[in-house]
Coordinates of C-alpha atoms (C1' of nucleotides) in Angstrom, one line a residue:
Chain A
X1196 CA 0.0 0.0 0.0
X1197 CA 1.2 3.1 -1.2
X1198 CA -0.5 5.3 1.4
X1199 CA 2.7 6.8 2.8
X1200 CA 3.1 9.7 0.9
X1201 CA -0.8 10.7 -1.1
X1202 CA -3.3 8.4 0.3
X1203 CA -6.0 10.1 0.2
X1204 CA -6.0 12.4 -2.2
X1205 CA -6.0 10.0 -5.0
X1206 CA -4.6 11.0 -8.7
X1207 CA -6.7 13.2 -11.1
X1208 CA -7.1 12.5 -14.7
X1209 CA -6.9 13.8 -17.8
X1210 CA -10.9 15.0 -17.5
X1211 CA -10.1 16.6 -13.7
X1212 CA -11.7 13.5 -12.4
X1213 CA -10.5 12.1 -8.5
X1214 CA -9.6 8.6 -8.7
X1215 CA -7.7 5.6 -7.2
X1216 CA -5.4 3.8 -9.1
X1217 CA -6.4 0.5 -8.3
X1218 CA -9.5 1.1 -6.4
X1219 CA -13.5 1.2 -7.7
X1220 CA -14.7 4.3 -8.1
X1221 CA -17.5 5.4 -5.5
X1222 CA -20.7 3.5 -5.7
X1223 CA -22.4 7.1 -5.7
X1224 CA -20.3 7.9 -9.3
X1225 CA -21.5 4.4 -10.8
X1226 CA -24.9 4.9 -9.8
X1227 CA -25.2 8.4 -11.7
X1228 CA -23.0 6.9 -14.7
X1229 CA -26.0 4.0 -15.3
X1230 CA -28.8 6.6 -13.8
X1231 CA -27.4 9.3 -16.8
X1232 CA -27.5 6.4 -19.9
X1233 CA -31.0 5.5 -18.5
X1234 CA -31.8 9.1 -19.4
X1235 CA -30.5 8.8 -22.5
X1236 CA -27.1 11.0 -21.7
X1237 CA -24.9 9.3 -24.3
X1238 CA -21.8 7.5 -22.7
X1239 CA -19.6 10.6 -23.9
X1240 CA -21.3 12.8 -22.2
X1241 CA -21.7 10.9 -18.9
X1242 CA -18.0 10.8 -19.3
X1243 CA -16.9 14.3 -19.2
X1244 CA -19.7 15.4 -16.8
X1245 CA -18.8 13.0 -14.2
X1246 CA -15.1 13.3 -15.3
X1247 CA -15.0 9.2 -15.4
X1248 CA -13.1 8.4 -18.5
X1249 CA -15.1 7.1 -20.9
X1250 CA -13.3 4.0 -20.9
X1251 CA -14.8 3.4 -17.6
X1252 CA -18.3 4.6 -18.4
X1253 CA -18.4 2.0 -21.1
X1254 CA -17.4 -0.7 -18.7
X1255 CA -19.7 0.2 -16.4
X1256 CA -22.4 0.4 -18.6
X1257 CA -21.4 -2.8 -20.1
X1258 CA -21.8 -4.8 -16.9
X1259 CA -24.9 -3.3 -15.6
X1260 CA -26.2 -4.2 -19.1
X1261 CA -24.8 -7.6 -18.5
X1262 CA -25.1 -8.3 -15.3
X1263 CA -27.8 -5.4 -13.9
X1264 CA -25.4 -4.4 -11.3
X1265 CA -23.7 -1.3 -10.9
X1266 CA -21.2 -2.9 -8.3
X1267 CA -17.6 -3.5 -9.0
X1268 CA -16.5 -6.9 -8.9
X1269 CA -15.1 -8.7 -5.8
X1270 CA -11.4 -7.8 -5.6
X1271 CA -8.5 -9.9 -4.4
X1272 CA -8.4 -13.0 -2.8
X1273 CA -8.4 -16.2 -4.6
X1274 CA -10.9 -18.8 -5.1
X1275 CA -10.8 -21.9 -3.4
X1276 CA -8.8 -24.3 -4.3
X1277 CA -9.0 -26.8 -2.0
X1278 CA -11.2 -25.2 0.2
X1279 CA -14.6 -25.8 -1.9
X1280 CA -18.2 -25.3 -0.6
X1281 CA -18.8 -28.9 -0.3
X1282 CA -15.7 -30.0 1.2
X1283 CA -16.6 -26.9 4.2
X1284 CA -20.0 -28.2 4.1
X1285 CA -18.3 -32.0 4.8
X1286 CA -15.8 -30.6 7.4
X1287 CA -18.9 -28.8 9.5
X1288 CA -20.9 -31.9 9.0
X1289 CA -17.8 -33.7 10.7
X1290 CA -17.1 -31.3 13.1
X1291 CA -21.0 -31.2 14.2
X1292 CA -21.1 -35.0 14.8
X1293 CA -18.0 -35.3 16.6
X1294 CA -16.7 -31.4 18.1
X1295 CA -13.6 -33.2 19.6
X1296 CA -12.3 -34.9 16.2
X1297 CA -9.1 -33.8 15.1
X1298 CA -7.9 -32.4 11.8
X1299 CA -6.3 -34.9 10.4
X1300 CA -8.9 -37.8 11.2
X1301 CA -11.6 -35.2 9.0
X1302 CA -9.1 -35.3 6.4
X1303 CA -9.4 -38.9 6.5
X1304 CA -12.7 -39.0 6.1
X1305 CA -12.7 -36.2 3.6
X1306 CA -10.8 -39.3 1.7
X1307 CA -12.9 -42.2 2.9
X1308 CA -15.9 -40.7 2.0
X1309 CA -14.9 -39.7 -1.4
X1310 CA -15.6 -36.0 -0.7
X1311 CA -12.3 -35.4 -2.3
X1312 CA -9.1 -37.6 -3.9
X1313 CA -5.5 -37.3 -2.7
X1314 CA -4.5 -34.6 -5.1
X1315 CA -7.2 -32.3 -3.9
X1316 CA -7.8 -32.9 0.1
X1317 CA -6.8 -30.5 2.0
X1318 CA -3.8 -30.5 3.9
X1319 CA -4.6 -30.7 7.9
X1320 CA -3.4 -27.4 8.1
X1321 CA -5.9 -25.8 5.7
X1322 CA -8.5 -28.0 7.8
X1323 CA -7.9 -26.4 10.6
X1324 CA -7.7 -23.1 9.2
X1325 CA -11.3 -24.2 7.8
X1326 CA -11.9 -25.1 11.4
X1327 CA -11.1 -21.7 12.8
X1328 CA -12.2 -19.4 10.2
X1329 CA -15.7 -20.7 8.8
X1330 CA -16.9 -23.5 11.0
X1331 CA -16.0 -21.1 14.0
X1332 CA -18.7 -19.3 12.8
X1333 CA -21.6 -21.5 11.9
X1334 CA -24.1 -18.9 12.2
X1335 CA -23.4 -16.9 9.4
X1336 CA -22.0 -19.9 7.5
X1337 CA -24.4 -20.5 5.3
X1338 CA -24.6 -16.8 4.0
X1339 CA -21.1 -16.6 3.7
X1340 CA -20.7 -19.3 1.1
X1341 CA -23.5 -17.8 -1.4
X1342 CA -22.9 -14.6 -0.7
X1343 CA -19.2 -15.5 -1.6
X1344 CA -19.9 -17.1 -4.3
X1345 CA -21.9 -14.6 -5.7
X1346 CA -19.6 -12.6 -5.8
X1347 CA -17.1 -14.2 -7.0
X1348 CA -18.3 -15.2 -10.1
X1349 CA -20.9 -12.4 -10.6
X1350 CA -21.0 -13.6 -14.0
X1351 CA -25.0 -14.4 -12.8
X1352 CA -27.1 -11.5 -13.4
X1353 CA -30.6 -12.4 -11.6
X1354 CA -30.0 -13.2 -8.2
X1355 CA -30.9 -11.1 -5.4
X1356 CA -27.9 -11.5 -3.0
X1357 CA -26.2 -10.4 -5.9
X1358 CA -27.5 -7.0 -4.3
X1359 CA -26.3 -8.2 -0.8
X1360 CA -23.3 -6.3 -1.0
X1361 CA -24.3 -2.7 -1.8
X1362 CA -25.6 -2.4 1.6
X1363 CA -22.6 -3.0 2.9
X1364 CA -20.6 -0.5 0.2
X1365 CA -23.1 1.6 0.6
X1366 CA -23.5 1.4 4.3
X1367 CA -20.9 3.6 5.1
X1368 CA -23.1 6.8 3.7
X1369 CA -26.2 5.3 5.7
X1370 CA -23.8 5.0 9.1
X1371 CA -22.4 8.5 8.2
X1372 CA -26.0 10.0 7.7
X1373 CA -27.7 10.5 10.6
X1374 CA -30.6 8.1 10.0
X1375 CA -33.7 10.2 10.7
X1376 CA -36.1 8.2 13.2
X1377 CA -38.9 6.9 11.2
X1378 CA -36.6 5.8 8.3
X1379 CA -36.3 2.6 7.9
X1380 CA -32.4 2.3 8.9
X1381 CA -30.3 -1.0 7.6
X1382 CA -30.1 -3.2 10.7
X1383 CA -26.0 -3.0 11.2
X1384 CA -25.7 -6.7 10.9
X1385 CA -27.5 -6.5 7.8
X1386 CA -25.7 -3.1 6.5
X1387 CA -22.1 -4.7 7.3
X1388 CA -22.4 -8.2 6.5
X1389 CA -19.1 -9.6 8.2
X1390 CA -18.0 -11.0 4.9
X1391 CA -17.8 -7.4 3.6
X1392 CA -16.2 -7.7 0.3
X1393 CA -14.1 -4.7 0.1
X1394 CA -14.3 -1.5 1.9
X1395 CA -12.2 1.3 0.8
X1396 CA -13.3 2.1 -2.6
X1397 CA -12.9 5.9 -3.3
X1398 CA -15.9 6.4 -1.6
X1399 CA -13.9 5.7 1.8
X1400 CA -10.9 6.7 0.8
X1401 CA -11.5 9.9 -0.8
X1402 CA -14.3 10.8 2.0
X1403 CA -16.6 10.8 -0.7
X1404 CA -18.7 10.4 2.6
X1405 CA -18.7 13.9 2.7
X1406 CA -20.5 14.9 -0.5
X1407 CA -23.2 11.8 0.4
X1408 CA -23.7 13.7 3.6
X1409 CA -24.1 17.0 1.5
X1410 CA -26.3 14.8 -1.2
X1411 CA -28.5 13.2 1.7
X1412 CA -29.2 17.2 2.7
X1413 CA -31.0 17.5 -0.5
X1414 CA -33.0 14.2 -1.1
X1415 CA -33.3 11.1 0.7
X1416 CA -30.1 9.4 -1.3
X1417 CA -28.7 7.0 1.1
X1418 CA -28.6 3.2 1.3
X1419 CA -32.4 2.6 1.4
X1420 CA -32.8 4.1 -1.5
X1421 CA -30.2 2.5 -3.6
X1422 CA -31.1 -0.8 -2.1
X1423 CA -34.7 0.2 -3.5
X1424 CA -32.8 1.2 -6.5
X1425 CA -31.0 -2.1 -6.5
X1426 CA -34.7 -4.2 -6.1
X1427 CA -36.1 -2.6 -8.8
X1428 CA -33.0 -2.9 -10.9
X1429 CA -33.3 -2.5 -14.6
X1430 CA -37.3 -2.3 -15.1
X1431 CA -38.5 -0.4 -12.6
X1432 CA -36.0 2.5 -13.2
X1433 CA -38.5 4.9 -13.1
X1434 CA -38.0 5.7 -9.1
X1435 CA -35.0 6.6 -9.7
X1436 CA -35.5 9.8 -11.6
X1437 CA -36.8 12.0 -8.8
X1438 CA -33.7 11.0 -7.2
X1439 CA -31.9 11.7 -10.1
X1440 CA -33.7 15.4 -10.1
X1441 CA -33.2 15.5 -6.7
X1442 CA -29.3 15.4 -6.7
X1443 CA -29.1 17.9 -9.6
X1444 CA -26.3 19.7 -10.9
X1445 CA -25.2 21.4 -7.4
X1446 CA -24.5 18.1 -5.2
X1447 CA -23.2 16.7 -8.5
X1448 CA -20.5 18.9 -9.1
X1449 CA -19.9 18.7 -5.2
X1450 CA -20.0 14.9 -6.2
X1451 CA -17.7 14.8 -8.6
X1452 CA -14.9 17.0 -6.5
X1453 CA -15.6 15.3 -3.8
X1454 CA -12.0 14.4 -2.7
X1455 CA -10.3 17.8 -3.4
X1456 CA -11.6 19.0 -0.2
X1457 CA -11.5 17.0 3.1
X1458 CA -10.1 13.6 3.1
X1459 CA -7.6 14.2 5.3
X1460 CA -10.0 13.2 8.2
X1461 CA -10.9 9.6 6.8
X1462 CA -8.4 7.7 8.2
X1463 CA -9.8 5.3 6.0
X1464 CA -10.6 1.5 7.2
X1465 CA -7.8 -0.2 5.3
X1466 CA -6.3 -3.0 6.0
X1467 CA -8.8 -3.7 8.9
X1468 CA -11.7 -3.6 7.3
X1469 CA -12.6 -6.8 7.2
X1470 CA -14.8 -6.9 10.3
X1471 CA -16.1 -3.7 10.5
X1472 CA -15.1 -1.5 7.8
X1473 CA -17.4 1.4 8.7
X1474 CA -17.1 1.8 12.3
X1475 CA -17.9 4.7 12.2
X1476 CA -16.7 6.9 15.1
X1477 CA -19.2 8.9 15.3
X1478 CA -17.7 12.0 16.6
Chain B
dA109 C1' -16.8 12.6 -32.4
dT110 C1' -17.8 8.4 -30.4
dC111 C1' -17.0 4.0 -28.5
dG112 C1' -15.1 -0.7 -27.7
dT113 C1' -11.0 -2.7 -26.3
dC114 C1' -6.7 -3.5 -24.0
dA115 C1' -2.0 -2.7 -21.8
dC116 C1' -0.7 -0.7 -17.8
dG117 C1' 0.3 0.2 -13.1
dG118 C1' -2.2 -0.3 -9.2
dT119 C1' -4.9 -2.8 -4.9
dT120 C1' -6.8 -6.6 -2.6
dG121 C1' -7.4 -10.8 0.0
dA122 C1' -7.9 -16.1 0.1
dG123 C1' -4.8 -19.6 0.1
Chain C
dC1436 C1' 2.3 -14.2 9.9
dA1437 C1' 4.5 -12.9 5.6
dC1438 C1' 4.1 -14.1 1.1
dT1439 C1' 2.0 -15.2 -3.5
dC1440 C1' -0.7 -14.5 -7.2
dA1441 C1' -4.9 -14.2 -9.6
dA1442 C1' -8.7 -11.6 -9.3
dC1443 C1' -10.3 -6.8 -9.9
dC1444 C1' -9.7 -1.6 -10.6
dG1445 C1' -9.7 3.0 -13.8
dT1446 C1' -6.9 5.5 -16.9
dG1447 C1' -5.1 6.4 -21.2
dA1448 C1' -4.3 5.3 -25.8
dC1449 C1' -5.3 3.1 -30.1
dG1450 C1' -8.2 1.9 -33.9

DNA sequence: ATCGTCACGGTTGAG
DNA sequence: CACTCAACCGTGACG
């Protein structure tokens, strides 16, 4: 991480736009690139208003086409290699029958069961790294592995969970806007699911929760209503237009400069995030 | 003028 | 716990 000398300031490009080499841009920034092409803004002109490049704008607007998601794809990691769905489903089966057996006897019966061959069991370590890290929490198992899996090959357009994850990208705005009482706020374990998928886009990093503050002070544009947004996805676009009217030129602009003013407060989540990316410190 | 595509330098996170 | 490496990112340039 590079964060020693410009963190959060991100670069600029050639259109005066804010980004981060390496990072997604803000969830808010995709939302207006596919919200603009629904209004018939052509891609070039989406491009140098929101000072995305237009390279970006077309690959945005190329997934949500594809896939009716706005979201970045699930960055980093690697998928399982050993470590499948079925064999974690076989290891917590194991481990709920018998909570004393050892690693090495479930890899045995990872074997003796045919569950896997020798050249793909895993090794007793992995096993008990499975142990520690998913069965530990059985709870939230279950919505780990699709959730994961959605994500990781968000090749699959239709599903629902697919949409899992914006609460949690966009969660940050709804924990940084002061949730008036009466709205319906995202329950925090549903708003920061803990197998976040990654934290610090721009959004974070820039303190692009500054301009969604200033946003939210004009219309109600916070989590709720992207998750709405998300629901209705492609057909039901419609409901999106007053919001689109309602963030007009003003927060947009604001929007789009969003990290040339303060980011230095955001000591951004990174590297931590995993748990609770947005804890936001009120304060 | 517009847009699809891709090399590039970058970040991330499961293994 | 440090490392690896394949996934993704947006930009910028080319056609």
């Amino acid at each position: 991480m590079h964060l020693s000398t410009e963190p959060a300031f991100g670069e600029v490009n050639q259109l005066g736009g804010v980004f981060v080499n390496g990072r997604p841009l803000p969830n808010a920034i995709r939302l207006r690139i596919v919200e603009l092409a629904q209004l018939g803004i052509r891609p070039c002109d989406i491009s140098r208003q929101l000072r995305v490049s237009h390279g970006c704008v077309s690959k945005i607007l190329a997934r949500y086409n594809e896939t009716g998601s706005i979201l970045p794809g699930a960055i980093g990691g690697s998928k399982p290699r050993v470590t499948t769905p079925t064999v974690v489903k076989h290891i917590r089966t194991y481990k709920q029958r018998d909570p004393g057996i050892f690693a090495w006897e479930i890899r045995d019966r990872l074997l003796a069961d045919g569950v896997c061959d020798k050249y793909n069991v895993p090794s007793v370590s992995s096993i008990s790294r499975i142990l520690r890290n998913k069965i530990g929490t059985l709870s939230q198992q279950g919505h780990y592995e699709s959730h994961k899996q959605q994500q990781q090959q968000q090749q699959h357009p239709t599903s629902a969970l697919q949409y899992n994850h914006i609460y949690s990208y966009t969660s940050p705005m709804a924990a940084k806007v002061p949730t008036p009482p009466g709205m319906h706020s995202i329950p925090s374990s549903m708003a920061m699911p803990r197998t976040w998928p990654s934290s610090h886009s721009v959004t974070d990093i820039l303190g692009i929760r500054s301009i969604t503050d200033q946003v939210s002070d004009t219309s109600p544009y916070h989590s709720p209503k992207i998750e709405e947004w998300c629901s209705l996805s492609r057909n039901g676009f419609q409901s999106t237009q007053h919001m689109l009217n309602g963030l007009e030129k003003g927060s947009l602009e604001q929007e789009v400069k969003y990290s040339q003013t303060d980011s230095s407060t955001v000591a951004g989540p990174i590297g931590t995030s995993q748990i609770r990316p947005y804890s936001v410190p009120d304060a």
